[in-house]
Short mmCIF file of N, CA, C and O and ligand atoms in Angstrom, two decimals:
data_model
loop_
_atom_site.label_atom_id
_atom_site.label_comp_id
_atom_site.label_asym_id
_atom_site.label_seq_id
_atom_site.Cartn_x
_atom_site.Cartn_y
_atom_site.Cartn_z
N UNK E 1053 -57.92 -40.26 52.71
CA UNK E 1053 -57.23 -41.24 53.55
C UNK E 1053 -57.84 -41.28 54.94
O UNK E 1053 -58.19 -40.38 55.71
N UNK E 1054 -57.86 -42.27 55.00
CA UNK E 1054 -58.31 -42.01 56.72
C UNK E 1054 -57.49 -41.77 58.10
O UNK E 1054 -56.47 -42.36 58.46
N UNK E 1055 -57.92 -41.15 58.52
CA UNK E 1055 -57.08 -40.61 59.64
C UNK E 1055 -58.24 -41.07 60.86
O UNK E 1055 -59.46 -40.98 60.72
N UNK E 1056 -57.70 -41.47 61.79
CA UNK E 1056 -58.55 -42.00 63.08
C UNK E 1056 -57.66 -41.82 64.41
O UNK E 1056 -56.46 -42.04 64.57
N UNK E 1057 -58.75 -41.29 65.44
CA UNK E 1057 -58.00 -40.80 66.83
C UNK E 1057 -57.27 -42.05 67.03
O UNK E 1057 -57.48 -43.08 66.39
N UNK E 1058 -56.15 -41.86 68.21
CA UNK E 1058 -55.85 -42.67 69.31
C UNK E 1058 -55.86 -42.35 70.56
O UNK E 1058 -56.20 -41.20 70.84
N UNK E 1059 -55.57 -43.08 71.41
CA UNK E 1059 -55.28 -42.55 72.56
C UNK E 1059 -54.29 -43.61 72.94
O UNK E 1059 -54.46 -44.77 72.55
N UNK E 1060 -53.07 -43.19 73.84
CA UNK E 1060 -51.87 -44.17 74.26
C UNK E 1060 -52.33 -44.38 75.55
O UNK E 1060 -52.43 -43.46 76.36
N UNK E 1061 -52.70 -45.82 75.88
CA UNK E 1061 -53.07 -46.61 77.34
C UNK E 1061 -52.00 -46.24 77.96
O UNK E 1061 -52.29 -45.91 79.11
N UNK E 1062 -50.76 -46.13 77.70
CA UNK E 1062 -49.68 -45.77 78.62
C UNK E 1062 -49.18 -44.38 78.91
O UNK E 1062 -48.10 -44.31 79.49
N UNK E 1063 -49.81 -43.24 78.59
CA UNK E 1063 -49.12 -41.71 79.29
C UNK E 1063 -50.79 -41.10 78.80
O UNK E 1063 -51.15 -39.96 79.08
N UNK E 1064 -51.50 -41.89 78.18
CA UNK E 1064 -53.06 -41.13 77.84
C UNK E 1064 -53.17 -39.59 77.36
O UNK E 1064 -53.93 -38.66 77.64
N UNK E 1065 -51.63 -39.84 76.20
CA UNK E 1065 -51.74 -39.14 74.70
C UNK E 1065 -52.84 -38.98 73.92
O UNK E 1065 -53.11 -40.09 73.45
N UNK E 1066 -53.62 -38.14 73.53
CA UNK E 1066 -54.32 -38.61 72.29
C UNK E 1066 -53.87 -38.13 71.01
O UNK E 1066 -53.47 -36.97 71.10
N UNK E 1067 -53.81 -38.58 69.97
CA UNK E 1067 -53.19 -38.31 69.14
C UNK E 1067 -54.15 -39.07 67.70
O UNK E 1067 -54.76 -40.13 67.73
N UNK E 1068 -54.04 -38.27 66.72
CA UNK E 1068 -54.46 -38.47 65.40
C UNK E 1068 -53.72 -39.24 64.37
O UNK E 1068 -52.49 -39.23 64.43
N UNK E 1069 -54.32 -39.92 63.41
CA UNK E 1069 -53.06 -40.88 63.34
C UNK E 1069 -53.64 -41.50 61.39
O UNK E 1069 -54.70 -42.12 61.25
N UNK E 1070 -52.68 -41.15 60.12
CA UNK E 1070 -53.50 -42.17 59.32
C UNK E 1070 -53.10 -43.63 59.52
O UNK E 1070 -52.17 -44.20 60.09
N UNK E 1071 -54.03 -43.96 58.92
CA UNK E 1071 -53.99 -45.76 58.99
C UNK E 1071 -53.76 -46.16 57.84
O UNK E 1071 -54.49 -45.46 57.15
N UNK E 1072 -53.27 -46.76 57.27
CA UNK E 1072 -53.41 -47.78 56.50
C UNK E 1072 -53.72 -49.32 56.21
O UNK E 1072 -54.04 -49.88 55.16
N UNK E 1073 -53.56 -49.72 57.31
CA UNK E 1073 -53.59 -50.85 58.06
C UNK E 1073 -54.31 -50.79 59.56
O UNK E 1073 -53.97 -50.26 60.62
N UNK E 1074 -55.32 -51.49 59.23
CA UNK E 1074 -55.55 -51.50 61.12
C UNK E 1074 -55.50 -52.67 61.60
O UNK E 1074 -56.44 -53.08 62.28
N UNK E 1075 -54.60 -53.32 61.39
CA UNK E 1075 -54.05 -54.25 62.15
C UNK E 1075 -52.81 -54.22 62.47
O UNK E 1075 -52.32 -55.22 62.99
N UNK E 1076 -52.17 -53.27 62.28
CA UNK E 1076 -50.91 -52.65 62.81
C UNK E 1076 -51.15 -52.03 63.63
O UNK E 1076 -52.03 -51.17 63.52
N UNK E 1077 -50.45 -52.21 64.77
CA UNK E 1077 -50.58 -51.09 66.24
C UNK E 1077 -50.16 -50.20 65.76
O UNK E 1077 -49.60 -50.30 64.66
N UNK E 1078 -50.30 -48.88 66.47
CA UNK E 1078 -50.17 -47.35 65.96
C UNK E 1078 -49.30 -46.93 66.97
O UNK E 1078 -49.81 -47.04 68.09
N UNK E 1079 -48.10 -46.47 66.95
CA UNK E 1079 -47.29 -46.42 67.83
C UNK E 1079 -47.90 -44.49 68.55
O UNK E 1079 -48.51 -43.62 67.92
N UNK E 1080 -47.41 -44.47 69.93
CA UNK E 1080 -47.78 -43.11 70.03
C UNK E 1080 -46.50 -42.28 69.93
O UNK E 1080 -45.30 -42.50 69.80
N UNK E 1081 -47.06 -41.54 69.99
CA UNK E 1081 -45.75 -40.11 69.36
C UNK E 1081 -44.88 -39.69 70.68
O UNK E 1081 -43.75 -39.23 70.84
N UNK E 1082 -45.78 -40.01 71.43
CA UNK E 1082 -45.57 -39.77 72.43
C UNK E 1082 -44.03 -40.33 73.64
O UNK E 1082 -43.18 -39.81 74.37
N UNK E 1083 -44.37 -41.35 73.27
CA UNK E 1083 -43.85 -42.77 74.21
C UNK E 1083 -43.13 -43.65 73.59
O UNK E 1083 -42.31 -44.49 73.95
N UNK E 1084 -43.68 -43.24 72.32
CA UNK E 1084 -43.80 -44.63 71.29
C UNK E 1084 -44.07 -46.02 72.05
O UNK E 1084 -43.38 -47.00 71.80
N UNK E 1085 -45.01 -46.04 72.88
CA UNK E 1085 -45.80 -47.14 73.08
C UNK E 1085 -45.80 -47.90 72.09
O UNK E 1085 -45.05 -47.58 71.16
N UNK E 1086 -46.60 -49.09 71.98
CA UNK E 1086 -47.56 -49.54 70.82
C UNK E 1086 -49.00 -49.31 71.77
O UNK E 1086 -50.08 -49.30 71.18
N UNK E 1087 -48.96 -49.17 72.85
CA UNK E 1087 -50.18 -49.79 73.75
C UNK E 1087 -51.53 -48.82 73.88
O UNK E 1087 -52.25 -48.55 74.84
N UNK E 1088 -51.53 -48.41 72.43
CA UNK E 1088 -52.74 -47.70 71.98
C UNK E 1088 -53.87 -48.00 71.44
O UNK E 1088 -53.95 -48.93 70.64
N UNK E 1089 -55.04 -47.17 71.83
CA UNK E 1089 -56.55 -47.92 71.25
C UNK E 1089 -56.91 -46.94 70.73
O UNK E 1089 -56.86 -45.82 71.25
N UNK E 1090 -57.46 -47.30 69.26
CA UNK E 1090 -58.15 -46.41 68.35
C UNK E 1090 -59.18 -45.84 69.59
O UNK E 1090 -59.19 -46.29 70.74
N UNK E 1091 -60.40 -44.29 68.88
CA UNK E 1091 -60.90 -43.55 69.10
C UNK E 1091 -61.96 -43.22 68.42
O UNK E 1091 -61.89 -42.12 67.87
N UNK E 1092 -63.08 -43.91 68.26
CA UNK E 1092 -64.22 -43.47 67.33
C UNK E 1092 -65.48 -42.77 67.65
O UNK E 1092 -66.58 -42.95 68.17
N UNK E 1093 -64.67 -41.78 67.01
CA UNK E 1093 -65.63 -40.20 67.53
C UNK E 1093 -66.73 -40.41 67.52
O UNK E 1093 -67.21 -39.86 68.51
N UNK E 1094 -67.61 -41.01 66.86
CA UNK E 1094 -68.70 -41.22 66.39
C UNK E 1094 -69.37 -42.24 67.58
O UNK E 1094 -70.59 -42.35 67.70
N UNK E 1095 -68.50 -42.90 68.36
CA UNK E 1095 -68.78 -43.74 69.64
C UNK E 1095 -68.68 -43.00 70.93
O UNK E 1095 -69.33 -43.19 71.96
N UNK E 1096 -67.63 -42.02 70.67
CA UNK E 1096 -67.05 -41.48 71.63
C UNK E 1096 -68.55 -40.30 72.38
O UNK E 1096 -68.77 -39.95 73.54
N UNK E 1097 -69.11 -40.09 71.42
CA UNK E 1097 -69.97 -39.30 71.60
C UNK E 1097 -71.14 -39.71 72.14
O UNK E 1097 -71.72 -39.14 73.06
N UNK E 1098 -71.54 -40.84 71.51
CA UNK E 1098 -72.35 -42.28 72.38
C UNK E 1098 -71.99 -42.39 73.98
O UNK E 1098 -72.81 -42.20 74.88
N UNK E 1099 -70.88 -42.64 74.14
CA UNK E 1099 -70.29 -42.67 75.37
C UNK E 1099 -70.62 -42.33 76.44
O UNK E 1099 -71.09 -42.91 77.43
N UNK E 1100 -70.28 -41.04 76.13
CA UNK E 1100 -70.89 -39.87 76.73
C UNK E 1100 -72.15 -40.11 77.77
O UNK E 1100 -73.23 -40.35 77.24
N UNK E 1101 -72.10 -40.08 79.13
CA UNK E 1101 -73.05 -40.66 80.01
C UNK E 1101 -73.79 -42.01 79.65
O UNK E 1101 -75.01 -42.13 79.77
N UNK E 1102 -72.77 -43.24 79.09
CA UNK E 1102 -73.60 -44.07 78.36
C UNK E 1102 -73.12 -45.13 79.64
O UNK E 1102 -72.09 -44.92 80.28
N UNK E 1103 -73.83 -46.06 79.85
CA UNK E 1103 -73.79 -46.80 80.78
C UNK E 1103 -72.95 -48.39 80.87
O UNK E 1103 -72.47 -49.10 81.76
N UNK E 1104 -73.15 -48.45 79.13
CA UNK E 1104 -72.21 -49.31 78.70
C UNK E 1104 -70.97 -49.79 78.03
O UNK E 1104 -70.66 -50.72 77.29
N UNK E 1105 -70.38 -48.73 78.64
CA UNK E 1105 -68.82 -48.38 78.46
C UNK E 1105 -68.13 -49.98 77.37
O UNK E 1105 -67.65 -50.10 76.24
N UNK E 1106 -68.37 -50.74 78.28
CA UNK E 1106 -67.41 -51.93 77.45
C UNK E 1106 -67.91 -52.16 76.99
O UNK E 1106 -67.15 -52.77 76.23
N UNK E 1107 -69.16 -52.34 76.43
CA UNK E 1107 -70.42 -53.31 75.75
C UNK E 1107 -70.30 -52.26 74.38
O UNK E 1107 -70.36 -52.80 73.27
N UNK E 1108 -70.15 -51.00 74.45
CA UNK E 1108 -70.00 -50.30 73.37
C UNK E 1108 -68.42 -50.37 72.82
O UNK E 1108 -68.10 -50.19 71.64
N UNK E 1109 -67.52 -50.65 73.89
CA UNK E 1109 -65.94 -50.39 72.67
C UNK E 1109 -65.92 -52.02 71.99
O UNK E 1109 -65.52 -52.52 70.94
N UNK E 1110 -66.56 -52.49 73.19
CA UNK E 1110 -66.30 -54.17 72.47
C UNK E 1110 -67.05 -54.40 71.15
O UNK E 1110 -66.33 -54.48 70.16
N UNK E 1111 -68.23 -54.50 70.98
CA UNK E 1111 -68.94 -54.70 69.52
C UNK E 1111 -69.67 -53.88 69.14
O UNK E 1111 -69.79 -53.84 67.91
N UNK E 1112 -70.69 -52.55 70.20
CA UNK E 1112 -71.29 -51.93 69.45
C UNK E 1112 -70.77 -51.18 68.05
O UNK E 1112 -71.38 -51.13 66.98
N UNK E 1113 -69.49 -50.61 68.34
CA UNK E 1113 -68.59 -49.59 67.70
C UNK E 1113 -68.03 -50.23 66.37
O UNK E 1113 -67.51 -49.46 65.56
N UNK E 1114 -68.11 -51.74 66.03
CA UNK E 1114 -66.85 -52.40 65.44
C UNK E 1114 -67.89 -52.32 64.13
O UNK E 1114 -67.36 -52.84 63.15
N UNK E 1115 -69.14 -51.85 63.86
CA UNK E 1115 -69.66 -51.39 62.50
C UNK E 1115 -69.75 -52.90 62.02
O UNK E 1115 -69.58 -52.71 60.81
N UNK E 1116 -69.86 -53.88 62.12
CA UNK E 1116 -70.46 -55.20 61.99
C UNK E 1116 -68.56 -55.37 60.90
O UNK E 1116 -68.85 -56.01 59.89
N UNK E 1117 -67.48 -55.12 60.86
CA UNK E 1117 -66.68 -55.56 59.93
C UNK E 1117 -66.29 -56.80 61.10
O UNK E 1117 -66.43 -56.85 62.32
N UNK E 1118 -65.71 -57.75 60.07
CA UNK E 1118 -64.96 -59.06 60.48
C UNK E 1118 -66.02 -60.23 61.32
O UNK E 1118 -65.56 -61.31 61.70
ZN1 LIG I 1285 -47.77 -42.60 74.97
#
């Protein structure tokens, strides 16, 4: 099953989370926000002194789906 980070934009929880749906907001455990953004480790690591912060959450990361 897949399980994928979050992090809650509103108290900046991170939290692990399965999905079944990712088009359902992921509420945080926390707050129970909804106002959370997935976490892809695999980007996250990219990141990392990367210069193009938005240019990578916006499309590099999205693995060509949709
Ligand atoms: Zn929260």
């Amino acid at each position: 099953m897949p399980i994928y980070e979050y992090i809650c934009l509103n108290c900046d929880n991170e939290f692990e989370e399965l999905v079944f749906s990712q088009d359902e907001p992921v509420p945080c455990p926390s707050c129970r926000s909804e106002n959370t953004e997935k976490i892809m480790s695999a980007c996250r690591a990219r990141v990392k002194g990367g210069p193009n912060l938005d240019a990578l959450q916006g499309s590099s990361c999205g693995s060509g789906k949709g």
